[in-house]
Tab-separated table of C-alpha atoms and ligand atoms in Angstrom:
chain	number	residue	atom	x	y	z
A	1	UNK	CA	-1.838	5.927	20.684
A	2	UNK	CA	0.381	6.668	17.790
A	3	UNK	CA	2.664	4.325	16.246
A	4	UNK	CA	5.677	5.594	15.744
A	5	UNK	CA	7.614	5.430	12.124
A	6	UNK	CA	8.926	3.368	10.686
A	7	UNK	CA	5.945	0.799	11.356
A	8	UNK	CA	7.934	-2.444	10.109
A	9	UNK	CA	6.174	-5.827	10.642
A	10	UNK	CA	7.214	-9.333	10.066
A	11	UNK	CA	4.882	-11.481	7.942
A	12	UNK	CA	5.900	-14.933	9.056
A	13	UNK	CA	3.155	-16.853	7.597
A	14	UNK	CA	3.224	-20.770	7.744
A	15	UNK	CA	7.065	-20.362	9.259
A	16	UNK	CA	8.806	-21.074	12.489
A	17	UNK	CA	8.923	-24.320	14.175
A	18	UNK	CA	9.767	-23.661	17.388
A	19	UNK	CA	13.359	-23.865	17.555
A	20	UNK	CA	13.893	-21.213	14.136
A	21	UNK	CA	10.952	-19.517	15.575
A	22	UNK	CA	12.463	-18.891	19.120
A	23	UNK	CA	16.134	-17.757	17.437
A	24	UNK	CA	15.133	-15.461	15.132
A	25	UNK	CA	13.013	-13.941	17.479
A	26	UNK	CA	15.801	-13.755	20.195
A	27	UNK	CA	18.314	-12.525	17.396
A	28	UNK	CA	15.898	-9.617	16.900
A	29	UNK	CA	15.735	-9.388	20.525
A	30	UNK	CA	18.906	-8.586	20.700
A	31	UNK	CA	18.909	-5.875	18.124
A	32	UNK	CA	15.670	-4.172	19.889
A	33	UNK	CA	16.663	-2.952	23.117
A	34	UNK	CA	15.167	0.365	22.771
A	35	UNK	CA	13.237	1.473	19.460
A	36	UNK	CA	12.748	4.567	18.113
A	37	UNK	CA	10.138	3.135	15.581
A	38	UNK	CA	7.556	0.093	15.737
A	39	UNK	CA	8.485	-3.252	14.997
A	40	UNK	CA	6.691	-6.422	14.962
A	41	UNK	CA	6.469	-9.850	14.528
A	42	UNK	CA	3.552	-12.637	13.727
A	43	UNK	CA	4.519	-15.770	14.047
A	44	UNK	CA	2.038	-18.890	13.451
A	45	UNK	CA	-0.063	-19.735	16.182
A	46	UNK	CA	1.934	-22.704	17.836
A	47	UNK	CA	4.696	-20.196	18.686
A	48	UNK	CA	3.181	-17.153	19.215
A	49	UNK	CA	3.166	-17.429	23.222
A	50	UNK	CA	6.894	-18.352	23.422
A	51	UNK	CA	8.021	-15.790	20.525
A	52	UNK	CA	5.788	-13.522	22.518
A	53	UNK	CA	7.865	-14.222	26.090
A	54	UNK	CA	10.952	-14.099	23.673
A	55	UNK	CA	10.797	-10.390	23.078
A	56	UNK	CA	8.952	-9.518	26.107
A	57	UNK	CA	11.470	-7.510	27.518
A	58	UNK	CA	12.031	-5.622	24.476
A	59	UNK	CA	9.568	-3.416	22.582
A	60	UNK	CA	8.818	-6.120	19.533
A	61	UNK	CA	4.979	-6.184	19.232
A	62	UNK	CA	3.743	-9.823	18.470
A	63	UNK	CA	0.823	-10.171	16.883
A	64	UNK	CA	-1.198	-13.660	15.578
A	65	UNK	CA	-1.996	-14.043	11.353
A	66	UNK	CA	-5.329	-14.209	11.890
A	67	UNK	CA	-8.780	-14.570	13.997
A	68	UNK	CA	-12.464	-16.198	14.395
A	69	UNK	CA	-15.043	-13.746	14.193
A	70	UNK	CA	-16.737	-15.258	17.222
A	71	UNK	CA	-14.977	-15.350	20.717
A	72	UNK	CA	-15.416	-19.215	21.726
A	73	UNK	CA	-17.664	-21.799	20.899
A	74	UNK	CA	-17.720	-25.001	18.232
A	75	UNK	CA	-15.627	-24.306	15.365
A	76	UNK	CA	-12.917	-26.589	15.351
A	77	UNK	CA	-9.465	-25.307	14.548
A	78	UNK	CA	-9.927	-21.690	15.559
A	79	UNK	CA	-8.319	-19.672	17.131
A	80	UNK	CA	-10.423	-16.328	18.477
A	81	UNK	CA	-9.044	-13.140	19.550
A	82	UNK	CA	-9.168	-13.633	22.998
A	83	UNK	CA	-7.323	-16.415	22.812
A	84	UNK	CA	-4.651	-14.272	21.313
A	85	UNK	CA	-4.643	-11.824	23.286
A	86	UNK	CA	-4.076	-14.504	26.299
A	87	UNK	CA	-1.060	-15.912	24.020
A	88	UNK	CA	0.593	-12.590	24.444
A	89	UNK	CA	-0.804	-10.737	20.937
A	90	UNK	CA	-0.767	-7.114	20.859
A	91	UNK	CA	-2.131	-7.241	16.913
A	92	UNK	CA	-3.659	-9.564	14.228
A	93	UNK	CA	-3.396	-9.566	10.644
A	94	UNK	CA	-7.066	-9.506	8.643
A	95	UNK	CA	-7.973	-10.050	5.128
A	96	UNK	CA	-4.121	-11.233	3.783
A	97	UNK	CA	-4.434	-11.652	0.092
A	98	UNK	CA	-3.470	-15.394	1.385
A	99	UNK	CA	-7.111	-15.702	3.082
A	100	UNK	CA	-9.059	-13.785	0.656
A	101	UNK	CA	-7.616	-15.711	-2.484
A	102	UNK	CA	-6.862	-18.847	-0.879
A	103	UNK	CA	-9.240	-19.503	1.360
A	104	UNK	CA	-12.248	-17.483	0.021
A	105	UNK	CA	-12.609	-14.806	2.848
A	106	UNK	CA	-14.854	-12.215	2.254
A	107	UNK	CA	-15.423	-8.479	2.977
A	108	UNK	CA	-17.730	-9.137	5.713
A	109	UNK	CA	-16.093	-12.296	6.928
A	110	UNK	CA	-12.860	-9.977	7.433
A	111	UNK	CA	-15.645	-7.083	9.005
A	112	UNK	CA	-16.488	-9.546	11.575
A	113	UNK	CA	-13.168	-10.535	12.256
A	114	UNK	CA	-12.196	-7.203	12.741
A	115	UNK	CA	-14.733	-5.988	15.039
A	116	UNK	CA	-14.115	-9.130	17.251
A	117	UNK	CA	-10.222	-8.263	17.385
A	118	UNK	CA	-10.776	-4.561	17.772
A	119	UNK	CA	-13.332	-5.619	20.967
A	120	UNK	CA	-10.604	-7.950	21.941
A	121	UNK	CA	-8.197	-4.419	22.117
A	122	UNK	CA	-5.458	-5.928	19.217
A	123	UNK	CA	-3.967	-3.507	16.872
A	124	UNK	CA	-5.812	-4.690	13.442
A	125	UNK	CA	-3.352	-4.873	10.214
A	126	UNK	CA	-6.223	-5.098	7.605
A	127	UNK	CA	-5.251	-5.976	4.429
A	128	UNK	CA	-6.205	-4.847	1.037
A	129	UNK	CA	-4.483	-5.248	-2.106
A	130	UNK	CA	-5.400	-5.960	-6.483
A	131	UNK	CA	-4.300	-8.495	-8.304
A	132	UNK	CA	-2.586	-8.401	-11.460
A	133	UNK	CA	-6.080	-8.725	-14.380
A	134	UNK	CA	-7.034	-5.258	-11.905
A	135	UNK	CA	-4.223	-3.777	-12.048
A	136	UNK	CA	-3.560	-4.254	-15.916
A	137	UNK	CA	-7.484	-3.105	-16.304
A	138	UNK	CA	-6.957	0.417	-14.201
A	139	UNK	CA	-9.253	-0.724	-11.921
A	140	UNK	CA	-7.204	-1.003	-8.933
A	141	UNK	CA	-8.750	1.813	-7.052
A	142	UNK	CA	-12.353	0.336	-7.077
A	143	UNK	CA	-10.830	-2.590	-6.673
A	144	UNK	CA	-9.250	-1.271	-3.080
A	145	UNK	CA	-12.326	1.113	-2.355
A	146	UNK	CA	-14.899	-2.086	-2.181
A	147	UNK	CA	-12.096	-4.142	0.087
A	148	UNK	CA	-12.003	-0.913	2.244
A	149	UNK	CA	-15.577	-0.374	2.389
A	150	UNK	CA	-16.959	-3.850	3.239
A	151	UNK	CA	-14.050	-4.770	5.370
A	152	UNK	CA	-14.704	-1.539	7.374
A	153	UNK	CA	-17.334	-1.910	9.987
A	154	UNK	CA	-19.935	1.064	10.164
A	155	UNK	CA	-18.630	4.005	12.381
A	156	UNK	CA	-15.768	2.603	13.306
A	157	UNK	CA	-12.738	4.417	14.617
A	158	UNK	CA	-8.980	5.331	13.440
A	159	UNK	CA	-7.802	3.985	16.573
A	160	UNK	CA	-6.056	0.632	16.934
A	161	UNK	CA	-6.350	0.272	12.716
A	162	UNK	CA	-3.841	0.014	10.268
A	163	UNK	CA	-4.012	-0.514	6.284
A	164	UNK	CA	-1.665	-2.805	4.878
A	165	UNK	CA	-1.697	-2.176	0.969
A	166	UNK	CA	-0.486	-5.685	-0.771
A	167	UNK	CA	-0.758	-6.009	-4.449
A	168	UNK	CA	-1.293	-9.512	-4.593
A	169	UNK	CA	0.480	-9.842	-7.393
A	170	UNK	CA	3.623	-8.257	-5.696
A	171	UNK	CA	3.464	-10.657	-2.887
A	172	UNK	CA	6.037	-13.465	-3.391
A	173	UNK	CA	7.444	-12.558	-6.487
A	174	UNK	CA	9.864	-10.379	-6.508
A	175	UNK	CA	8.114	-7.716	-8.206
A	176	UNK	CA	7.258	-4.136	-6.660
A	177	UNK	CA	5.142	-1.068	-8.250
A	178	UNK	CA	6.897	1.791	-9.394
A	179	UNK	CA	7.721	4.409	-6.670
A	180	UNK	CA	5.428	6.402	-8.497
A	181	UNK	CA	2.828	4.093	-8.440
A	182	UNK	CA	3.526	3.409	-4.573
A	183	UNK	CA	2.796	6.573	-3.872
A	184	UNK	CA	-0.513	7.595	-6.704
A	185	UNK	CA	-2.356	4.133	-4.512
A	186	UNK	CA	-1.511	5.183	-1.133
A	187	UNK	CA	-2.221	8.654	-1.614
A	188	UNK	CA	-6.021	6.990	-3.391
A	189	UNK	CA	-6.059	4.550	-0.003
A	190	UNK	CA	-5.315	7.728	2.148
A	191	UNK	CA	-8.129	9.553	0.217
A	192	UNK	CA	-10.548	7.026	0.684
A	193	UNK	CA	-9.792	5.957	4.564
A	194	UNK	CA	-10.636	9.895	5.365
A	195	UNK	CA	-13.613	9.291	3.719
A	196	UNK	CA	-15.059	6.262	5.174
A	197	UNK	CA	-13.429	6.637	8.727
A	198	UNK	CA	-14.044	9.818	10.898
A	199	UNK	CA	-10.397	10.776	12.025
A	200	UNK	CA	-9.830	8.256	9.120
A	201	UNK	CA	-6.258	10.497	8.405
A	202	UNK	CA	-4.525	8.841	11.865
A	203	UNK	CA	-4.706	5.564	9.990
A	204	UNK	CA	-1.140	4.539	9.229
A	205	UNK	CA	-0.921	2.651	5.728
A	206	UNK	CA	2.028	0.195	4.874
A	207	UNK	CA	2.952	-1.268	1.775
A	208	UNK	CA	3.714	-4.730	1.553
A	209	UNK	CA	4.810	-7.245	-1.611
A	210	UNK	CA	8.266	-7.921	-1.983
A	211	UNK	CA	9.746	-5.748	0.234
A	212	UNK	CA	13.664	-6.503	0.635
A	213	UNK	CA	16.474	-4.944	2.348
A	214	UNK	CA	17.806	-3.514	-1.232
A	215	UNK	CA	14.753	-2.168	-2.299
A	216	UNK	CA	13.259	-1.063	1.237
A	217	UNK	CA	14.858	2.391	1.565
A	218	UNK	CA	13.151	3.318	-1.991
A	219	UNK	CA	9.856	2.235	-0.528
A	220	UNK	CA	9.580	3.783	2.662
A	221	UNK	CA	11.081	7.138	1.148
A	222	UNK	CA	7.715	7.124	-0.865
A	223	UNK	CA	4.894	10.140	0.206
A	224	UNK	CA	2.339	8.191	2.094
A	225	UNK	CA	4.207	4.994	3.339
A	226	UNK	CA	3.898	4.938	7.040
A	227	UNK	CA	6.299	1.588	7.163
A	228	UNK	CA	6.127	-2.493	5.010
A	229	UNK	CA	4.533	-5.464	6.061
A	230	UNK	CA	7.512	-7.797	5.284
A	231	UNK	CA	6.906	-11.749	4.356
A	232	UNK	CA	9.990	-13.751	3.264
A	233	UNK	CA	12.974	-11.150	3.994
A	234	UNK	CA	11.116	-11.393	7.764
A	235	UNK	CA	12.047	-14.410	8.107
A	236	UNK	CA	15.946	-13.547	8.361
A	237	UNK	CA	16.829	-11.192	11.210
A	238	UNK	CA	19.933	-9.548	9.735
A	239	UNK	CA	17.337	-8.733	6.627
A	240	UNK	CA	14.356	-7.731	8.590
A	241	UNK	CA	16.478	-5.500	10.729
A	242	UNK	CA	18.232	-3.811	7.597
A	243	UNK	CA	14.773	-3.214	6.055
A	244	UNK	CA	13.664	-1.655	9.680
A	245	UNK	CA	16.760	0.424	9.802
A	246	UNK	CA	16.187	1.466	5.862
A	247	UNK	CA	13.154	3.276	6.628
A	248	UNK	CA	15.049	5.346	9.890
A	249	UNK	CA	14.632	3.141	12.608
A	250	UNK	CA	16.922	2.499	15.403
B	1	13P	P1	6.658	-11.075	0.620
B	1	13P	O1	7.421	-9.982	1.334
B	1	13P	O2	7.244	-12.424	0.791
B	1	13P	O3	6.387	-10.696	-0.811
B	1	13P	O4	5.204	-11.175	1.341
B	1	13P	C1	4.486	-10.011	1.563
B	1	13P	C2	3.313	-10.324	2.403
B	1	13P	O5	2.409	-11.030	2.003
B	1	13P	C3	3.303	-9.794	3.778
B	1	13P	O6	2.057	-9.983	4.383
């Protein structure tokens, strides 16, 4: 199935208690009674069934931050993708610059996780992104080619995928790339998702890192920039909704 444009999805990260969680989600609600584009929303785990019964009348896709590679079993804490899928998830986010850095996710940690969501049927949002030393040293592309490649599992499929690209160092601090740079990096991601993925050309790629509702029009007007994954202007429905309606969607 194809998504349609603007893809626009809410970042909520470690947000939302349930109360915040549960109004902005109905004050989106209201806004999306019939959407031309895609919009979604991942709220932290503790929420994610009510924000999912929130919108369920509307077209909002809600997805989880995150997944266990393995379905059930002893590993305390986790949450698998089965058990978001019975939550209400339609997606999950893999591989945020949050896990890789933070937490010390790998390629093939995130490779696991992914074929366990994509067997679960969620929509994966896999993440990829340089920081600022790889940037500065030109080698963001190799940087972005070895997330792609080990986070990829062998012969898998366009379908149900989408690349988020996230310069880390973009992400939280008010600083974007260039439109020009925007749109050299997704047109290298786009290049290099055709060559690892048969069909690998369907893959809608996002940007994310900063995106705000001044700055959001600029973005999604860039060649190659299927829609944002949003973090802190998600959090805000008037914002999120201006950023959705920025790149065309009603
Ligand atoms: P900000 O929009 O807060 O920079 O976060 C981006 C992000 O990490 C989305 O996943």
């Amino acid at each position: 199935m194809r998504l349609a444009r603007p893809i626009v999805f809410g970042n909520w990260k470690m947000n939302g208690l349930r109360a915040d969680g549960l109004a902005l989600a109905g004050a989106l609600a209201q806004r999306a009674v019939r959407l031309s584009g895609t919009l979604g929303i991942f709220p932290p785990f503790t929420i994610l069934h009510a924000v999912a019964q929130r919108v369920c009348e509307t077209g909002i896709l809600v997805g989880g931050q995150d997944c266990h590679e393995k379905s059930f079993g002893a590993y305390t804490g986790s949450i698998s993708a089965p058990m978001l899928v019975d939550a209400g998830a339609k997606a999950v986010i893999l591989g945020h610059s949050e896990r890789r850095h933070g937490l010390g996710e790998t390629d093939a940690l995130v490779r696991a996780k992914l074929l366990a969501a994509r067997a679960a049927g969620l929509l994966v949002v896999l993440c990829v992104g340089e920081t600022e030393e790889e940037r500065l040293a030109g080698v963001h592309e190799e940087r972005l080619w070895a997330q792609l490649d080990g986070s990829l599992p062998e012969g898998i499929g366009p379908e149900g995928l989408v690349v988020a690209y996230e310069p880390v160092w973009a992400i939280g601090t008010g600083r974007t790339p260039t439109s020009a740079d925007i749109v050299a990096t997704h047109a290298a991601v786009r290049r290099m998702l055709a060559r690892r993925v048969v069909g690998g050309d369907a893959i809608p790629i996002l940007y994310g890192g900063s995106v705000k509702p001044d700055n959001a029009a600029e973005i999604m007007a860039c060649a190659g920039v299927d829609g944002v994954l949003v973090g802190g202007a998600s959090l805000d429905a008037a914002a999120f909704w201006s950023i959705y309606q920025a790149g065309g969607g009603a």
